[in-house]
Amino acid sequence: MEELRVKRRIVLVPVPAQGHVTPIMQLGKALYSKGFSITVVLTQYNRVSSSKDFSDFHFLTIPGSLTESDLKNLGPFKFLFKLNQICEAGFKQCIGQLLQEQGNDIACVVYDEYMYFSQAAVKEFQLPSVLFSTTSATAFVCRSVLSRVDAESFLLDMKDPKVSDKVFPGLHPLRYKDLPTSAFGPIESILNVYSETVNIRTASAVIINSTSCLENSSLAWLQRELQVPVYPIGPLHIAASAPSSLLEEDRSCIEWLNKQKLGSVIYISLGSLALMETKDMLEMAWGLSNSNQPFLWVIRPGSIPGSEWTESLTEEFSRLVSERGYIVKWAPQMDVLRHPAVGGFWSHCGWNSTLESIGEGVPMICRPFTGDQKVNARYLERVWRIGVQLEGALDKGTVERAVERLIVDEEGAEMRKRAINLKEKLEASVRSGGSSCSSLDNFVNSLKMKNFM
Ligand code: UDX
């Protein structure tokens, strides 16, 4: 096949949220290292800083897109839906301008699955496009399945405890209640968004931030159903480092970790979107205190509805744990997870946190909040067997017991062994000759072929 040597620009379209920005910028770095020039098209909200880490990238902003106050007023799902309506015209304008200024040097537009508005411009200018999934392959399978269910009867099933505890047909070991429904909106609007995200339209391929050693059967399912090549090239955080924290990292926690015993600390973080009721936070605080294990706790300002930050923690708790606990607003998570003092990760099980924890061989306490996190939590506990899932109401006794199981008991040591084994497999998959490394090479080669579209 004839090679096209001139088209070396890749346009990236990230969702303006931490969990999506991080992997797409890592993908940008991976593709840059293969010789492509990278243009990142941003919305006005949550701009990725064009810091020194990305000084070789070119940044454009879609005119007239939504702002931070729109996200607060609308909530994530309505925000995404509206963002897709609003950005369509502005994105066409951006691409038109790019083509005018640079000539048509665009090898392809890689858009986050939730930024499906990109397809209108791609169609108009007849550009190749690729859908990038920042969640797990299994979550993608679930969204595909959910996009075909009848919303009304699915809702009835979910409300019936006898059904919601059952394994969903064809998705073992996921139960109805593990499917990626969302705390952020009514089922109908979620299913509508899912139908849009799994509709690949004219995309020529799908890239997934996952790897076959974690999700072989889900990847095979997608490869069968989607009828375009599926490239699992993850975990991207191992393949290509791209620091892209949208919040300021408090590095003082690393000094604190330096003073703790090997494998003794439980690290707690619920990512960039999850919320926690005051009642649950207090149960957690007392459970941690009673566990007698040291803990590093990220409490993101605004993550406890009705509180600015930690004011609902009592003075008594603060006094009790001042020796043993450390609380920050945002941590350098990768450095924390690879610190030898960290023995376990209490997580909401966002896909990035899941990959990062497995990538450091750290077992997890899984307390999913919404969406794909429930899928990941079930896989952590039942498929990879490196996590303890906490379900139902949270009380201090359950928290204390979970920390003991993970950090102190033999059960935790077994989970750690399995996590380290998976860590080695992940590292091998992104090394030369590994499945993800080859998959990235295959994708890059496909871009050079004239018939890519
Ligand atoms: C969301 C969804 O929850 C997730 O499941 C989906 O796959 C992407 O969008 P988020 O909730 O932010 O993401 O979780 P996660 O995917 O885990 O991403 C959080 C990122 O923030 C991670 O890369 C993590 O390293 C980083 N982080 C988190 C920090 O750097 N510091 C912190 O204190 C907490």
Short mmCIF file of C-alpha atoms and ligand atoms in Angstrom, two decimals:
data_model
loop_
_atom_site.label_atom_id
_atom_site.label_comp_id
_atom_site.label_asym_id
_atom_site.label_seq_id
_atom_site.Cartn_x
_atom_site.Cartn_y
_atom_site.Cartn_z
CA MET A 1 0.00 0.00 0.00
CA GLU A 2 1.15 3.53 -0.76
CA GLU A 3 2.50 5.48 2.20
CA LEU A 4 1.45 9.04 2.93
CA ARG A 5 4.44 10.80 4.39
CA VAL A 6 3.14 14.33 4.59
CA LYS A 7 0.28 14.04 7.05
CA ARG A 8 1.93 14.09 10.45
CA ARG A 9 -0.51 16.09 12.58
CA ILE A 10 -2.78 14.42 15.10
CA VAL A 11 -5.60 16.46 16.58
CA LEU A 12 -6.64 15.43 20.09
CA VAL A 13 -10.05 16.32 21.56
CA PRO A 14 -10.10 15.71 25.34
CA VAL A 15 -13.07 15.85 27.71
CA PRO A 16 -12.37 18.75 30.09
CA ALA A 17 -12.03 16.55 33.21
CA GLN A 18 -8.98 15.17 34.99
CA GLY A 19 -9.73 11.48 34.42
CA HIS A 20 -9.95 12.08 30.66
CA VAL A 21 -7.28 14.77 30.20
CA THR A 22 -4.61 12.57 31.84
CA PRO A 23 -4.80 9.60 29.45
CA ILE A 24 -5.31 11.64 26.26
CA MET A 25 -2.24 13.76 27.03
CA GLN A 26 -0.29 10.53 27.66
CA LEU A 27 -1.51 9.30 24.29
CA GLY A 28 -0.34 12.61 22.77
CA LYS A 29 3.13 12.05 24.24
CA ALA A 30 3.23 8.47 22.92
CA LEU A 31 2.26 9.62 19.41
CA TYR A 32 4.65 12.58 19.56
CA SER A 33 7.48 10.15 20.30
CA LYS A 34 6.52 8.36 17.05
CA GLY A 35 7.13 11.55 15.07
CA PHE A 36 3.67 13.14 14.92
CA SER A 37 2.97 16.77 15.74
CA ILE A 38 0.16 17.17 18.23
CA THR A 39 -2.63 19.74 18.29
CA VAL A 40 -4.88 19.68 21.37
CA VAL A 41 -8.30 21.27 20.96
CA LEU A 42 -9.65 22.44 24.30
CA THR A 43 -12.95 23.76 25.54
CA GLN A 44 -12.95 26.98 27.52
CA TYR A 45 -13.52 25.11 30.77
CA ASN A 46 -10.68 23.25 32.51
CA ARG A 47 -7.88 24.15 30.18
CA VAL A 48 -4.88 21.89 30.17
CA SER A 49 -1.95 24.11 30.88
CA SER A 50 0.40 24.39 27.94
CA SER A 51 3.21 23.99 30.50
CA LYS A 52 6.81 23.07 29.78
CA ASP A 53 5.77 19.41 29.68
CA PHE A 54 3.73 20.13 26.56
CA SER A 55 5.76 22.93 25.00
CA ASP A 56 5.99 20.90 21.77
CA PHE A 57 2.21 20.61 21.49
CA HIS A 58 0.00 23.14 19.75
CA PHE A 59 -3.16 24.23 21.63
CA LEU A 60 -6.43 25.63 20.26
CA THR A 61 -9.57 26.62 22.14
CA ILE A 62 -13.08 26.04 20.80
CA PRO A 63 -14.79 29.44 20.76
CA GLY A 64 -17.95 29.85 22.83
CA SER A 65 -17.85 26.56 24.75
CA LEU A 66 -19.22 26.06 28.29
CA THR A 67 -17.59 27.28 31.49
CA GLU A 68 -16.97 25.99 35.03
CA SER A 69 -20.17 27.56 36.35
CA ASP A 70 -22.13 25.66 33.64
CA LEU A 71 -20.70 22.40 35.03
CA LYS A 72 -21.77 23.37 38.56
CA ASN A 73 -25.28 24.30 37.42
CA LEU A 74 -25.88 21.41 35.01
CA GLY A 75 -24.02 18.49 36.62
CA PRO A 76 -21.62 16.29 34.56
CA PHE A 77 -24.13 14.49 32.31
CA LYS A 78 -26.23 17.45 31.18
CA PHE A 79 -22.97 19.40 30.89
CA LEU A 80 -21.53 16.78 28.51
CA PHE A 81 -24.72 16.63 26.50
CA LYS A 82 -24.85 20.42 26.14
CA LEU A 83 -21.11 20.63 25.48
CA ASN A 84 -21.60 18.30 22.52
CA GLN A 85 -24.37 20.51 21.14
CA ILE A 86 -22.52 23.75 21.70
CA CYS A 87 -19.07 22.70 20.47
CA GLU A 88 -20.05 21.27 17.10
CA ALA A 89 -19.92 24.56 15.19
CA GLY A 90 -16.93 25.94 17.11
CA PHE A 91 -14.92 22.78 16.51
CA LYS A 92 -15.64 22.97 12.77
CA GLN A 93 -14.35 26.53 12.90
CA CYS A 94 -11.15 25.39 14.68
CA ILE A 95 -10.49 22.60 12.19
CA GLY A 96 -11.27 24.90 9.24
CA GLN A 97 -8.79 27.44 10.60
CA LEU A 98 -6.15 24.75 11.17
CA LEU A 99 -6.52 23.46 7.61
CA GLN A 100 -6.29 26.97 6.24
CA GLU A 101 -3.16 27.83 8.24
CA GLN A 102 -1.26 24.53 8.03
CA GLY A 103 -2.66 22.98 4.86
CA ASN A 104 -4.17 19.53 5.16
CA ASP A 105 -1.48 17.84 7.23
CA ILE A 106 -3.97 16.10 9.55
CA ALA A 107 -3.30 12.36 9.79
CA CYS A 108 -6.33 11.93 12.04
CA VAL A 109 -8.55 13.43 14.72
CA VAL A 110 -8.47 11.38 17.94
CA TYR A 111 -11.49 12.31 20.04
CA ASP A 112 -12.51 11.18 23.52
CA GLU A 113 -15.58 8.95 23.22
CA TYR A 114 -17.61 11.59 25.10
CA MET A 115 -16.65 14.36 22.61
CA TYR A 116 -18.69 12.87 19.78
CA PHE A 117 -19.46 16.33 18.36
CA SER A 118 -16.04 16.00 16.68
CA GLN A 119 -17.59 13.73 14.08
CA ALA A 120 -19.49 16.57 12.34
CA ALA A 121 -16.26 18.42 11.48
CA VAL A 122 -14.50 15.19 10.55
CA LYS A 123 -17.32 14.41 8.11
CA GLU A 124 -17.43 17.90 6.67
CA PHE A 125 -13.68 18.08 6.02
CA GLN A 126 -13.40 14.36 5.18
CA LEU A 127 -10.72 13.67 7.75
CA PRO A 128 -9.83 10.30 9.25
CA SER A 129 -10.94 9.95 12.86
CA VAL A 130 -10.34 7.60 15.76
CA LEU A 131 -12.38 7.15 18.92
CA PHE A 132 -10.36 7.07 22.13
CA SER A 133 -11.85 5.29 25.11
CA THR A 134 -10.41 6.42 28.44
CA THR A 135 -12.38 3.84 30.41
CA SER A 136 -11.89 0.08 30.54
CA ALA A 137 -12.82 -2.18 27.62
CA THR A 138 -15.35 -3.87 29.91
CA ALA A 139 -17.00 -0.52 30.66
CA PHE A 140 -17.23 0.07 26.89
CA VAL A 141 -18.89 -3.34 26.49
CA CYS A 142 -21.34 -2.44 29.28
CA ARG A 143 -22.19 0.90 27.67
CA SER A 144 -22.83 -0.89 24.37
CA VAL A 145 -25.13 -3.38 26.09
CA LEU A 146 -26.90 -0.64 28.06
CA SER A 147 -27.42 1.49 24.96
CA ARG A 148 -29.67 -1.33 23.67
CA VAL A 149 -31.80 -1.98 26.78
CA ASP A 150 -35.25 -0.59 27.33
CA ALA A 151 -34.77 2.21 29.88
CA GLU A 152 -38.08 1.64 31.65
CA SER A 153 -37.75 -2.09 32.28
CA PHE A 154 -34.04 -1.76 33.12
CA LEU A 155 -34.94 0.82 35.76
CA LEU A 156 -37.52 -1.56 37.25
CA ASP A 157 -34.90 -4.35 37.36
CA MET A 158 -32.41 -2.07 39.08
CA LYS A 159 -34.94 -1.10 41.73
CA ASP A 160 -35.76 -4.74 42.52
CA PRO A 161 -33.10 -5.98 45.00
CA LYS A 162 -33.68 -9.60 43.88
CA VAL A 163 -32.73 -8.68 40.32
CA SER A 164 -30.07 -6.03 40.96
CA ASP A 165 -27.96 -8.58 42.88
CA LYS A 166 -28.06 -11.05 39.98
CA VAL A 167 -25.36 -11.45 37.35
CA PHE A 168 -26.35 -9.60 34.16
CA PRO A 169 -26.73 -12.13 31.30
CA GLY A 170 -23.53 -12.36 29.25
CA LEU A 171 -21.52 -10.04 31.50
CA HIS A 172 -20.31 -12.39 34.26
CA PRO A 173 -19.25 -11.53 36.99
CA LEU A 174 -20.98 -8.14 36.68
CA ARG A 175 -24.33 -7.88 38.43
CA TYR A 176 -27.11 -5.52 37.36
CA LYS A 177 -25.98 -3.17 40.11
CA ASP A 178 -22.38 -3.13 38.84
CA LEU A 179 -23.37 -1.73 35.44
CA PRO A 180 -22.24 1.83 34.75
CA THR A 181 -25.36 3.75 35.67
CA SER A 182 -24.60 7.15 37.10
CA ALA A 183 -25.22 9.10 40.26
CA PHE A 184 -25.16 12.23 38.13
CA GLY A 185 -28.39 11.94 36.16
CA PRO A 186 -31.62 10.05 35.33
CA ILE A 187 -31.24 6.70 33.54
CA GLU A 188 -32.83 7.92 30.29
CA SER A 189 -30.31 10.72 29.79
CA ILE A 190 -27.42 8.44 30.73
CA LEU A 191 -28.52 5.81 28.21
CA ASN A 192 -28.86 8.55 25.58
CA VAL A 193 -25.30 9.70 26.19
CA TYR A 194 -24.09 6.08 26.13
CA SER A 195 -25.73 5.47 22.73
CA GLU A 196 -23.81 8.46 21.44
CA THR A 197 -20.48 7.37 22.93
CA VAL A 198 -20.62 3.80 21.58
CA ASN A 199 -21.75 4.92 18.12
CA ILE A 200 -18.45 5.06 16.31
CA ARG A 201 -19.97 6.70 13.21
CA THR A 202 -17.19 7.21 10.64
CA ALA A 203 -14.30 6.51 13.05
CA SER A 204 -11.77 4.19 11.40
CA ALA A 205 -10.50 2.66 14.64
CA VAL A 206 -10.89 2.58 18.41
CA ILE A 207 -7.99 3.10 20.81
CA ILE A 208 -8.42 1.83 24.37
CA ASN A 209 -6.30 2.60 27.41
CA SER A 210 -6.16 -1.03 28.44
CA THR A 211 -4.26 -4.19 27.71
CA SER A 212 -5.05 -7.78 26.82
CA CYS A 213 -3.59 -9.22 30.04
CA LEU A 214 -6.32 -7.39 31.97
CA GLU A 215 -9.33 -7.58 29.66
CA ASN A 216 -8.82 -10.15 26.95
CA SER A 217 -12.43 -11.24 26.56
CA SER A 218 -13.92 -7.72 26.64
CA LEU A 219 -11.39 -6.60 24.03
CA ALA A 220 -12.30 -9.59 21.85
CA TRP A 221 -16.01 -8.71 22.26
CA LEU A 222 -15.33 -5.14 21.09
CA GLN A 223 -13.20 -6.33 18.19
CA ARG A 224 -16.09 -8.56 17.05
CA GLU A 225 -18.85 -5.99 17.50
CA LEU A 226 -17.28 -2.74 16.35
CA GLN A 227 -16.07 -3.91 12.95
CA VAL A 228 -13.10 -1.54 12.95
CA PRO A 229 -9.66 -2.27 14.40
CA VAL A 230 -9.50 -1.97 18.20
CA TYR A 231 -6.07 -1.00 19.54
CA PRO A 232 -5.47 -1.69 23.26
CA ILE A 233 -2.33 0.36 23.93
CA GLY A 234 -2.38 0.84 27.70
CA PRO A 235 -1.61 1.41 30.42
CA LEU A 236 -0.63 4.75 28.95
CA HIS A 237 0.77 6.06 32.24
CA ILE A 238 3.52 3.43 31.98
CA ALA A 239 3.97 3.82 28.22
CA ALA A 240 4.26 7.64 28.25
CA SER A 241 4.55 10.00 31.18
CA ALA A 242 2.65 13.29 30.76
CA PRO A 243 2.14 15.25 34.00
CA SER A 244 -1.23 16.94 33.56
CA SER A 245 -2.68 17.54 37.02
CA LEU A 246 -5.38 20.20 36.90
CA LEU A 247 -5.05 20.81 40.65
CA GLU A 248 -2.00 21.75 42.67
CA GLU A 249 -0.28 18.69 44.13
CA ASP A 250 0.72 18.89 47.79
CA ARG A 251 4.14 17.21 47.82
CA SER A 252 4.57 17.52 51.59
CA CYS A 253 2.84 14.14 51.89
CA ILE A 254 5.91 12.45 50.38
CA GLU A 255 8.04 13.72 53.29
CA TRP A 256 5.41 12.35 55.65
CA LEU A 257 5.43 8.99 53.81
CA ASN A 258 9.24 8.89 54.14
CA LYS A 259 8.77 8.60 57.91
CA GLN A 260 6.34 5.64 57.76
CA LYS A 261 7.07 1.92 57.91
CA LEU A 262 7.31 -0.18 54.75
CA GLY A 263 3.89 -1.22 53.39
CA SER A 264 2.03 0.20 56.40
CA VAL A 265 0.12 3.18 54.96
CA ILE A 266 -3.36 3.14 53.49
CA TYR A 267 -3.69 5.85 50.83
CA ILE A 268 -7.22 7.20 50.32
CA SER A 269 -8.34 9.17 47.30
CA LEU A 270 -11.63 9.39 45.45
CA GLY A 271 -10.39 11.00 42.24
CA SER A 272 -11.53 14.26 40.77
CA LEU A 273 -15.34 13.98 40.72
CA ALA A 274 -16.66 11.62 43.43
CA LEU A 275 -18.51 13.09 46.40
CA MET A 276 -18.84 11.78 49.95
CA GLU A 277 -21.57 12.47 52.49
CA THR A 278 -20.43 13.93 55.83
CA LYS A 279 -21.87 10.88 57.62
CA ASP A 280 -19.73 8.50 55.52
CA MET A 281 -16.66 10.66 55.97
CA LEU A 282 -17.04 10.52 59.76
CA GLU A 283 -17.51 6.71 59.74
CA MET A 284 -14.43 6.47 57.57
CA ALA A 285 -12.44 8.76 59.84
CA TRP A 286 -13.27 6.71 62.94
CA GLY A 287 -12.70 3.40 61.15
CA LEU A 288 -9.27 4.61 60.04
CA SER A 289 -8.49 5.85 63.51
CA ASN A 290 -9.55 2.53 65.10
CA SER A 291 -7.53 0.49 62.57
CA ASN A 292 -4.32 1.85 64.10
CA GLN A 293 -2.74 1.98 60.63
CA PRO A 294 -1.14 5.17 59.30
CA PHE A 295 -3.15 6.80 56.51
CA LEU A 296 -2.73 9.45 53.85
CA TRP A 297 -6.12 10.89 52.94
CA VAL A 298 -6.89 13.15 49.98
CA ILE A 299 -9.96 15.23 50.77
CA ARG A 300 -10.65 17.33 47.69
CA PRO A 301 -12.17 20.73 48.59
CA GLY A 302 -15.85 20.62 47.63
CA SER A 303 -16.04 16.80 47.67
CA ILE A 304 -18.17 16.78 50.83
CA PRO A 305 -21.47 18.47 50.02
CA GLY A 306 -22.16 21.27 52.52
CA SER A 307 -18.50 21.58 53.59
CA GLU A 308 -15.64 23.62 52.24
CA TRP A 309 -13.03 21.07 53.28
CA THR A 310 -12.42 19.18 56.55
CA GLU A 311 -14.41 21.29 58.99
CA SER A 312 -16.79 18.40 59.78
CA LEU A 313 -13.94 16.34 61.29
CA THR A 314 -13.98 16.81 65.04
CA GLU A 315 -11.05 18.17 67.04
CA GLU A 316 -11.01 14.88 68.92
CA PHE A 317 -10.40 12.98 65.65
CA SER A 318 -7.73 15.44 64.53
CA ARG A 319 -5.92 15.05 67.86
CA LEU A 320 -6.16 11.24 67.77
CA VAL A 321 -4.73 10.90 64.31
CA SER A 322 -2.27 13.79 64.25
CA GLU A 323 0.58 11.32 64.64
CA ARG A 324 -0.80 8.64 62.37
CA GLY A 325 -2.72 10.48 59.67
CA TYR A 326 -1.99 13.08 57.01
CA ILE A 327 -4.67 14.92 55.04
CA VAL A 328 -4.06 16.83 51.80
CA LYS A 329 -6.27 18.53 49.22
CA TRP A 330 -4.63 16.80 46.22
CA ALA A 331 -1.65 14.43 46.11
CA PRO A 332 1.00 13.51 43.55
CA GLN A 333 -0.79 10.17 43.19
CA MET A 334 1.75 8.33 41.07
CA ASP A 335 4.57 9.18 43.49
CA VAL A 336 2.40 8.17 46.42
CA LEU A 337 1.47 4.80 44.91
CA ARG A 338 5.07 3.93 44.11
CA HIS A 339 6.26 4.92 47.61
CA PRO A 340 7.42 1.84 49.55
CA ALA A 341 5.47 2.93 52.67
CA VAL A 342 2.13 2.53 50.86
CA GLY A 343 0.51 -0.84 51.49
CA GLY A 344 -2.98 -0.28 50.11
CA PHE A 345 -5.18 2.15 48.17
CA TRP A 346 -8.75 3.03 49.20
CA SER A 347 -10.16 4.18 45.89
CA HIS A 348 -13.36 5.11 44.08
CA CYS A 349 -11.89 2.88 41.32
CA GLY A 350 -11.74 5.40 38.49
CA TRP A 351 -10.02 3.69 35.56
CA ASN A 352 -6.84 5.79 35.84
CA SER A 353 -6.53 5.13 39.56
CA THR A 354 -7.18 1.43 38.93
CA LEU A 355 -4.44 1.19 36.30
CA GLU A 356 -2.06 3.27 38.41
CA SER A 357 -2.58 1.09 41.46
CA ILE A 358 -2.16 -2.17 39.55
CA GLY A 359 0.86 -0.63 37.80
CA GLU A 360 2.52 -0.24 41.21
CA GLY A 361 1.37 -3.60 42.57
CA VAL A 362 -0.80 -1.97 45.26
CA PRO A 363 -3.98 -3.85 46.36
CA MET A 364 -7.16 -1.84 46.85
CA ILE A 365 -10.20 -1.18 48.99
CA CYS A 366 -12.91 -0.50 46.42
CA ARG A 367 -15.69 1.93 47.15
CA PRO A 368 -17.05 2.99 43.74
CA PHE A 369 -19.14 6.12 43.55
CA THR A 370 -20.65 6.01 40.06
CA GLY A 371 -20.47 4.90 36.41
CA ASP A 372 -17.58 2.73 35.23
CA GLN A 373 -16.08 2.73 38.74
CA LYS A 374 -18.59 0.01 39.72
CA VAL A 375 -17.41 -2.19 36.84
CA ASN A 376 -13.77 -1.68 37.80
CA ALA A 377 -14.47 -2.43 41.47
CA ARG A 378 -16.15 -5.74 40.62
CA TYR A 379 -13.24 -6.72 38.36
CA LEU A 380 -10.71 -5.76 41.05
CA GLU A 381 -12.43 -8.01 43.56
CA ARG A 382 -13.65 -10.91 41.43
CA VAL A 383 -11.52 -11.11 38.29
CA TRP A 384 -8.06 -9.83 39.25
CA ARG A 385 -8.62 -10.62 42.97
CA ILE A 386 -6.58 -7.71 44.22
CA GLY A 387 -9.32 -5.72 45.95
CA VAL A 388 -11.87 -5.76 48.75
CA GLN A 389 -15.14 -4.15 47.75
CA LEU A 390 -17.13 -2.28 50.40
CA GLU A 391 -20.85 -2.38 49.65
CA GLY A 392 -23.90 -0.94 51.40
CA ALA A 393 -23.89 1.53 54.28
CA LEU A 394 -20.46 2.49 55.52
CA ASP A 395 -19.75 2.09 59.23
CA LYS A 396 -16.57 2.46 61.22
CA GLY A 397 -16.38 -1.28 62.02
CA THR A 398 -16.44 -2.22 58.31
CA VAL A 399 -13.80 0.39 57.52
CA GLU A 400 -11.52 -0.83 60.30
CA ARG A 401 -11.94 -4.45 59.20
CA ALA A 402 -11.27 -3.65 55.51
CA VAL A 403 -8.03 -1.82 56.38
CA GLU A 404 -6.91 -4.77 58.52
CA ARG A 405 -7.75 -7.28 55.79
CA LEU A 406 -5.68 -5.34 53.27
CA ILE A 407 -2.70 -4.20 55.32
CA VAL A 408 -2.39 -6.68 58.18
CA ASP A 409 -3.97 -10.03 57.25
CA GLU A 410 -2.59 -12.87 55.15
CA GLU A 411 -5.46 -12.21 52.71
CA GLY A 412 -3.93 -8.78 51.95
CA ALA A 413 -0.49 -10.31 51.47
CA GLU A 414 -1.96 -12.72 48.89
CA MET A 415 -3.65 -9.83 47.09
CA ARG A 416 -0.37 -7.93 47.06
CA LYS A 417 1.38 -10.91 45.44
CA ARG A 418 -1.26 -11.06 42.71
CA ALA A 419 -1.05 -7.27 42.24
CA ILE A 420 2.74 -7.46 41.83
CA ASN A 421 2.32 -10.27 39.33
CA LEU A 422 -0.11 -8.10 37.32
CA LYS A 423 2.24 -5.10 37.60
CA GLU A 424 4.94 -7.17 35.89
CA LYS A 425 2.52 -8.18 33.14
CA LEU A 426 1.49 -4.55 32.57
CA GLU A 427 5.10 -3.47 32.31
CA ALA A 428 5.82 -6.27 29.84
CA SER A 429 2.84 -5.31 27.69
CA VAL A 430 4.18 -1.78 27.02
CA ARG A 431 7.78 -2.92 26.48
CA SER A 432 9.12 -3.63 23.00
CA GLY A 433 7.46 -6.83 21.78
CA GLY A 434 4.62 -6.55 24.34
CA SER A 435 0.98 -6.57 23.20
CA SER A 436 0.25 -2.86 23.88
CA CYS A 437 3.55 -1.72 22.38
CA SER A 438 2.83 -3.73 19.20
CA SER A 439 -0.73 -2.43 19.14
CA LEU A 440 0.54 1.17 19.21
CA ASP A 441 2.97 0.38 16.39
CA ASN A 442 0.17 -1.20 14.37
CA PHE A 443 -1.96 1.90 14.87
CA VAL A 444 0.88 4.19 13.78
CA ASN A 445 1.51 2.02 10.71
CA SER A 446 -2.18 2.12 9.85
CA LEU A 447 -2.02 5.94 9.81
CA LYS A 448 0.63 5.79 7.14
CA MET A 449 -1.54 3.71 4.83
CA LYS A 450 -3.41 5.60 2.19
CA ASN A 451 -6.59 3.62 2.73
CA PHE A 452 -6.86 4.50 6.45
CA MET A 453 -10.18 6.30 5.99
C1 UDX B 1 -13.40 9.85 35.92
C2 UDX B 1 -14.03 8.49 36.22
O1 UDX B 1 -14.33 8.35 37.55
C3 UDX B 1 -13.18 7.40 35.73
O2 UDX B 1 -13.70 6.16 36.11
C4 UDX B 1 -13.12 7.52 34.26
O3 UDX B 1 -12.44 6.42 33.76
C5 UDX B 1 -12.45 8.83 33.92
O4 UDX B 1 -13.17 9.89 34.52
P1 UDX B 1 -11.83 10.37 38.07
O5 UDX B 1 -13.04 10.18 38.90
O6 UDX B 1 -11.11 11.62 38.22
O7 UDX B 1 -12.14 10.10 36.53
O8 UDX B 1 -10.87 9.14 38.46
P2 UDX B 1 -9.59 8.51 37.81
O9 UDX B 1 -9.90 7.90 36.49
O10 UDX B 1 -9.04 7.61 38.82
O11 UDX B 1 -8.59 9.71 37.54
C6 UDX B 1 -8.09 10.51 38.56
C7 UDX B 1 -6.69 10.97 38.19
O12 UDX B 1 -6.33 12.00 39.09
C8 UDX B 1 -5.64 9.88 38.31
O13 UDX B 1 -4.77 9.91 37.20
C9 UDX B 1 -4.90 10.23 39.58
O14 UDX B 1 -3.52 9.91 39.56
C10 UDX B 1 -5.09 11.72 39.67
N1 UDX B 1 -5.09 12.16 41.08
C11 UDX B 1 -6.12 11.83 41.90
C12 UDX B 1 -4.03 12.90 41.54
O15 UDX B 1 -3.08 13.17 40.81
N2 UDX B 1 -4.05 13.31 42.83
C13 UDX B 1 -5.06 13.03 43.69
O16 UDX B 1 -4.98 13.46 44.85
C14 UDX B 1 -6.12 12.27 43.20
#
